[in-house]
């Protein structure tokens, strides 16, 4: 089995729209959990308390580089 270390993902499209929709501010803490090849679970913490997002966003593979 081969392990990949230091894999970097970058959001190339849709990020401003998502931040606006979720009202993400500079003080929020975002936690991304990688679930699949290009599937992430996003958790947002505001003032140390997890924010209930109540949405599920899907991105195209081309949104990542």
Tab-separated table of N, CA and C in Angstrom:
chain	number	residue	atom	x	y	z
A	1	UNK	N	0.839	-1.175	0.000
A	1	UNK	CA	0.000	0.000	0.000
A	1	UNK	C	0.887	1.243	0.000
A	2	UNK	N	0.514	2.199	-0.793
A	2	UNK	CA	1.302	3.426	-0.937
A	2	UNK	C	0.590	4.576	-0.219
A	3	UNK	N	1.289	5.306	0.593
A	3	UNK	CA	0.703	6.438	1.317
A	3	UNK	C	1.112	7.747	0.659
A	4	UNK	N	0.157	8.657	0.553
A	4	UNK	CA	0.450	9.975	0.012
A	4	UNK	C	0.549	10.950	1.179
A	5	UNK	N	1.635	11.674	1.234
A	5	UNK	CA	1.827	12.661	2.277
A	5	UNK	C	1.830	14.060	1.674
A	6	UNK	N	1.333	15.007	2.415
A	6	UNK	CA	1.358	16.418	2.015
A	6	UNK	C	0.627	16.667	0.693
A	7	UNK	N	-0.545	16.083	0.566
A	7	UNK	CA	-1.369	16.335	-0.614
A	7	UNK	C	-2.069	17.675	-0.408
A	8	UNK	N	-2.001	18.541	-1.405
A	8	UNK	CA	-2.574	19.877	-1.302
A	8	UNK	C	-3.783	19.993	-2.225
A	9	UNK	N	-4.857	20.560	-1.705
A	9	UNK	CA	-6.047	20.831	-2.496
A	9	UNK	C	-6.275	22.330	-2.494
A	10	UNK	N	-6.733	22.850	-3.613
A	10	UNK	CA	-7.026	24.281	-3.706
A	10	UNK	C	-8.380	24.462	-4.379
A	11	UNK	N	-9.203	25.309	-3.820
A	11	UNK	CA	-10.500	25.611	-4.416
A	11	UNK	C	-10.285	26.687	-5.463
A	12	UNK	N	-10.702	26.404	-6.688
A	12	UNK	CA	-10.447	27.350	-7.772
A	12	UNK	C	-11.689	28.095	-8.217
A	13	UNK	N	-12.861	27.534	-8.005
A	13	UNK	CA	-14.103	28.184	-8.408
A	13	UNK	C	-15.157	27.956	-7.336
A	14	UNK	N	-16.072	28.869	-7.224
A	14	UNK	CA	-17.188	28.677	-6.313
A	14	UNK	C	-16.932	29.084	-4.876
A	15	UNK	N	-15.670	29.328	-4.517
A	15	UNK	CA	-15.353	29.651	-3.125
A	15	UNK	C	-16.013	30.961	-2.676
A	16	UNK	N	-15.902	32.062	-3.437
A	16	UNK	CA	-16.560	33.307	-3.003
A	16	UNK	C	-18.072	33.132	-2.825
A	17	UNK	N	-18.694	32.393	-3.721
A	17	UNK	CA	-20.136	32.158	-3.649
A	17	UNK	C	-20.480	31.371	-2.381
A	18	UNK	N	-19.700	30.364	-2.068
A	18	UNK	CA	-19.952	29.557	-0.873
A	18	UNK	C	-19.766	30.396	0.389
A	19	UNK	N	-18.702	31.194	0.442
A	19	UNK	CA	-18.453	32.054	1.611
A	19	UNK	C	-19.591	33.048	1.809
A	20	UNK	N	-20.066	33.606	0.719
A	20	UNK	CA	-21.177	34.557	0.805
A	20	UNK	C	-22.446	33.864	1.282
A	21	UNK	N	-22.725	32.714	0.713
A	21	UNK	CA	-23.942	31.972	1.060
A	21	UNK	C	-23.944	31.552	2.521
A	22	UNK	N	-22.780	31.158	3.032
A	22	UNK	CA	-22.686	30.703	4.422
A	22	UNK	C	-22.364	31.834	5.390
A	23	UNK	N	-22.195	33.043	4.851
A	23	UNK	CA	-21.849	34.214	5.651
A	23	UNK	C	-20.590	33.959	6.488
A	24	UNK	N	-19.586	33.378	5.840
A	24	UNK	CA	-18.311	33.089	6.502
A	24	UNK	C	-17.545	34.389	6.683
A	25	UNK	N	-17.027	34.576	7.893
A	25	UNK	CA	-16.261	35.785	8.176
A	25	UNK	C	-14.807	35.428	8.445
A	26	UNK	N	-13.970	36.448	8.504
A	26	UNK	CA	-12.540	36.236	8.736
A	26	UNK	C	-12.257	35.554	10.071
A	27	UNK	N	-13.149	35.684	11.031
A	27	UNK	CA	-12.918	35.111	12.367
A	27	UNK	C	-13.407	33.673	12.485
A	28	UNK	N	-14.095	33.154	11.470
A	28	UNK	CA	-14.595	31.780	11.519
A	28	UNK	C	-13.459	30.791	11.339
A	29	UNK	N	-13.629	29.635	11.946
A	29	UNK	CA	-12.687	28.530	11.763
A	29	UNK	C	-13.374	27.487	10.896
A	30	UNK	N	-12.712	27.090	9.800
A	30	UNK	CA	-13.269	26.093	8.888
A	30	UNK	C	-12.481	24.807	9.013
A	31	UNK	N	-13.204	23.692	9.115
A	31	UNK	CA	-12.575	22.376	9.205
A	31	UNK	C	-13.097	21.556	8.035
A	32	UNK	N	-12.174	21.057	7.212
A	32	UNK	CA	-12.527	20.236	6.061
A	32	UNK	C	-12.139	18.792	6.349
A	33	UNK	N	-13.095	17.883	6.166
A	33	UNK	CA	-12.820	16.451	6.301
A	33	UNK	C	-12.949	15.843	4.903
A	34	UNK	N	-11.865	15.252	4.416
A	34	UNK	CA	-11.872	14.645	3.085
A	34	UNK	C	-12.589	13.309	3.166
A	35	UNK	N	-13.655	13.165	2.369
A	35	UNK	CA	-14.459	11.946	2.394
A	35	UNK	C	-14.175	11.076	1.170
A	36	UNK	N	-14.014	11.680	0.013
A	36	UNK	CA	-13.749	10.952	-1.223
A	36	UNK	C	-12.677	11.667	-2.005
A	37	UNK	N	-12.560	11.322	-3.298
A	37	UNK	CA	-11.553	11.975	-4.135
A	37	UNK	C	-11.666	13.487	-4.092
A	38	UNK	N	-12.859	13.996	-4.288
A	38	UNK	CA	-13.076	15.446	-4.276
A	38	UNK	C	-14.305	15.807	-3.444
A	39	UNK	N	-14.587	15.014	-2.428
A	39	UNK	CA	-15.727	15.271	-1.548
A	39	UNK	C	-15.202	15.626	-0.171
A	40	UNK	N	-15.675	16.763	0.344
A	40	UNK	CA	-15.257	17.230	1.661
A	40	UNK	C	-16.483	17.522	2.510
A	41	UNK	N	-16.367	17.257	3.786
A	41	UNK	CA	-17.376	17.685	4.748
A	41	UNK	C	-16.829	18.945	5.396
A	42	UNK	N	-17.592	20.022	5.356
A	42	UNK	CA	-17.168	21.308	5.891
A	42	UNK	C	-17.867	21.566	7.213
A	43	UNK	N	-17.082	21.908	8.213
A	43	UNK	CA	-17.618	22.329	9.508
A	43	UNK	C	-17.152	23.755	9.755
A	44	UNK	N	-18.066	24.604	10.184
A	44	UNK	CA	-17.759	26.006	10.456
A	44	UNK	C	-17.958	26.260	11.947
A	45	UNK	N	-16.939	26.876	12.552
A	45	UNK	CA	-17.020	27.241	13.964
A	45	UNK	C	-16.953	28.758	14.070
A	46	UNK	N	-17.883	29.325	14.801
A	46	UNK	CA	-17.955	30.772	15.011
A	46	UNK	C	-17.932	31.012	16.521
A	47	UNK	N	-16.920	31.735	16.977
A	47	UNK	CA	-16.749	31.983	18.416
A	47	UNK	C	-16.666	30.670	19.195
A	48	UNK	N	-16.038	29.645	18.590
A	48	UNK	CA	-15.839	28.366	19.243
A	48	UNK	C	-17.043	27.442	19.223
A	49	UNK	N	-18.127	27.863	18.597
A	49	UNK	CA	-19.354	27.067	18.544
A	49	UNK	C	-19.612	26.656	17.105
A	50	UNK	N	-19.894	25.361	16.888
A	50	UNK	CA	-20.149	24.892	15.528
A	50	UNK	C	-21.460	25.466	15.005
A	51	UNK	N	-21.404	25.967	13.779
A	51	UNK	CA	-22.567	26.551	13.108
A	51	UNK	C	-23.268	25.447	12.334
A	52	UNK	N	-24.579	25.349	12.486
A	52	UNK	CA	-25.361	24.379	11.729
A	52	UNK	C	-25.543	24.906	10.320
A	53	UNK	N	-24.958	24.224	9.331
A	53	UNK	CA	-25.000	24.701	7.949
A	53	UNK	C	-26.325	24.394	7.276
A	54	UNK	N	-26.834	23.183	7.463
A	54	UNK	CA	-28.121	22.828	6.895
A	54	UNK	C	-28.160	22.741	5.385
A	55	UNK	N	-26.994	22.716	4.733
A	55	UNK	CA	-26.967	22.593	3.273
A	55	UNK	C	-25.939	21.546	2.882
A	56	UNK	N	-26.065	21.090	1.657
A	56	UNK	CA	-25.058	20.196	1.100
A	56	UNK	C	-24.699	20.728	-0.266
A	57	UNK	N	-23.451	21.134	-0.424
A	57	UNK	CA	-22.963	21.672	-1.691
A	57	UNK	C	-22.144	20.594	-2.386
A	58	UNK	N	-22.307	20.489	-3.680
A	58	UNK	CA	-21.471	19.583	-4.450
A	58	UNK	C	-20.693	20.401	-5.455
A	59	UNK	N	-19.430	20.050	-5.603
A	59	UNK	CA	-18.565	20.753	-6.545
A	59	UNK	C	-18.128	19.785	-7.627
A	60	UNK	N	-17.811	20.335	-8.756
A	60	UNK	CA	-17.270	19.534	-9.850
A	60	UNK	C	-15.778	19.299	-9.596
A	61	UNK	N	-15.253	18.203	-10.103
A	61	UNK	CA	-13.838	17.905	-9.935
A	61	UNK	C	-12.965	19.033	-10.507
A	62	UNK	N	-13.463	19.702	-11.540
A	62	UNK	CA	-12.704	20.786	-12.158
A	62	UNK	C	-12.594	22.017	-11.247
A	63	UNK	N	-13.354	22.053	-10.151
A	63	UNK	CA	-13.264	23.176	-9.209
A	63	UNK	C	-12.020	23.085	-8.330
A	64	UNK	N	-11.319	21.961	-8.387
A	64	UNK	CA	-10.134	21.758	-7.565
A	64	UNK	C	-8.923	21.611	-8.474
A	65	UNK	N	-7.757	21.980	-7.944
A	65	UNK	CA	-6.528	21.754	-8.722
A	65	UNK	C	-5.512	21.099	-7.824
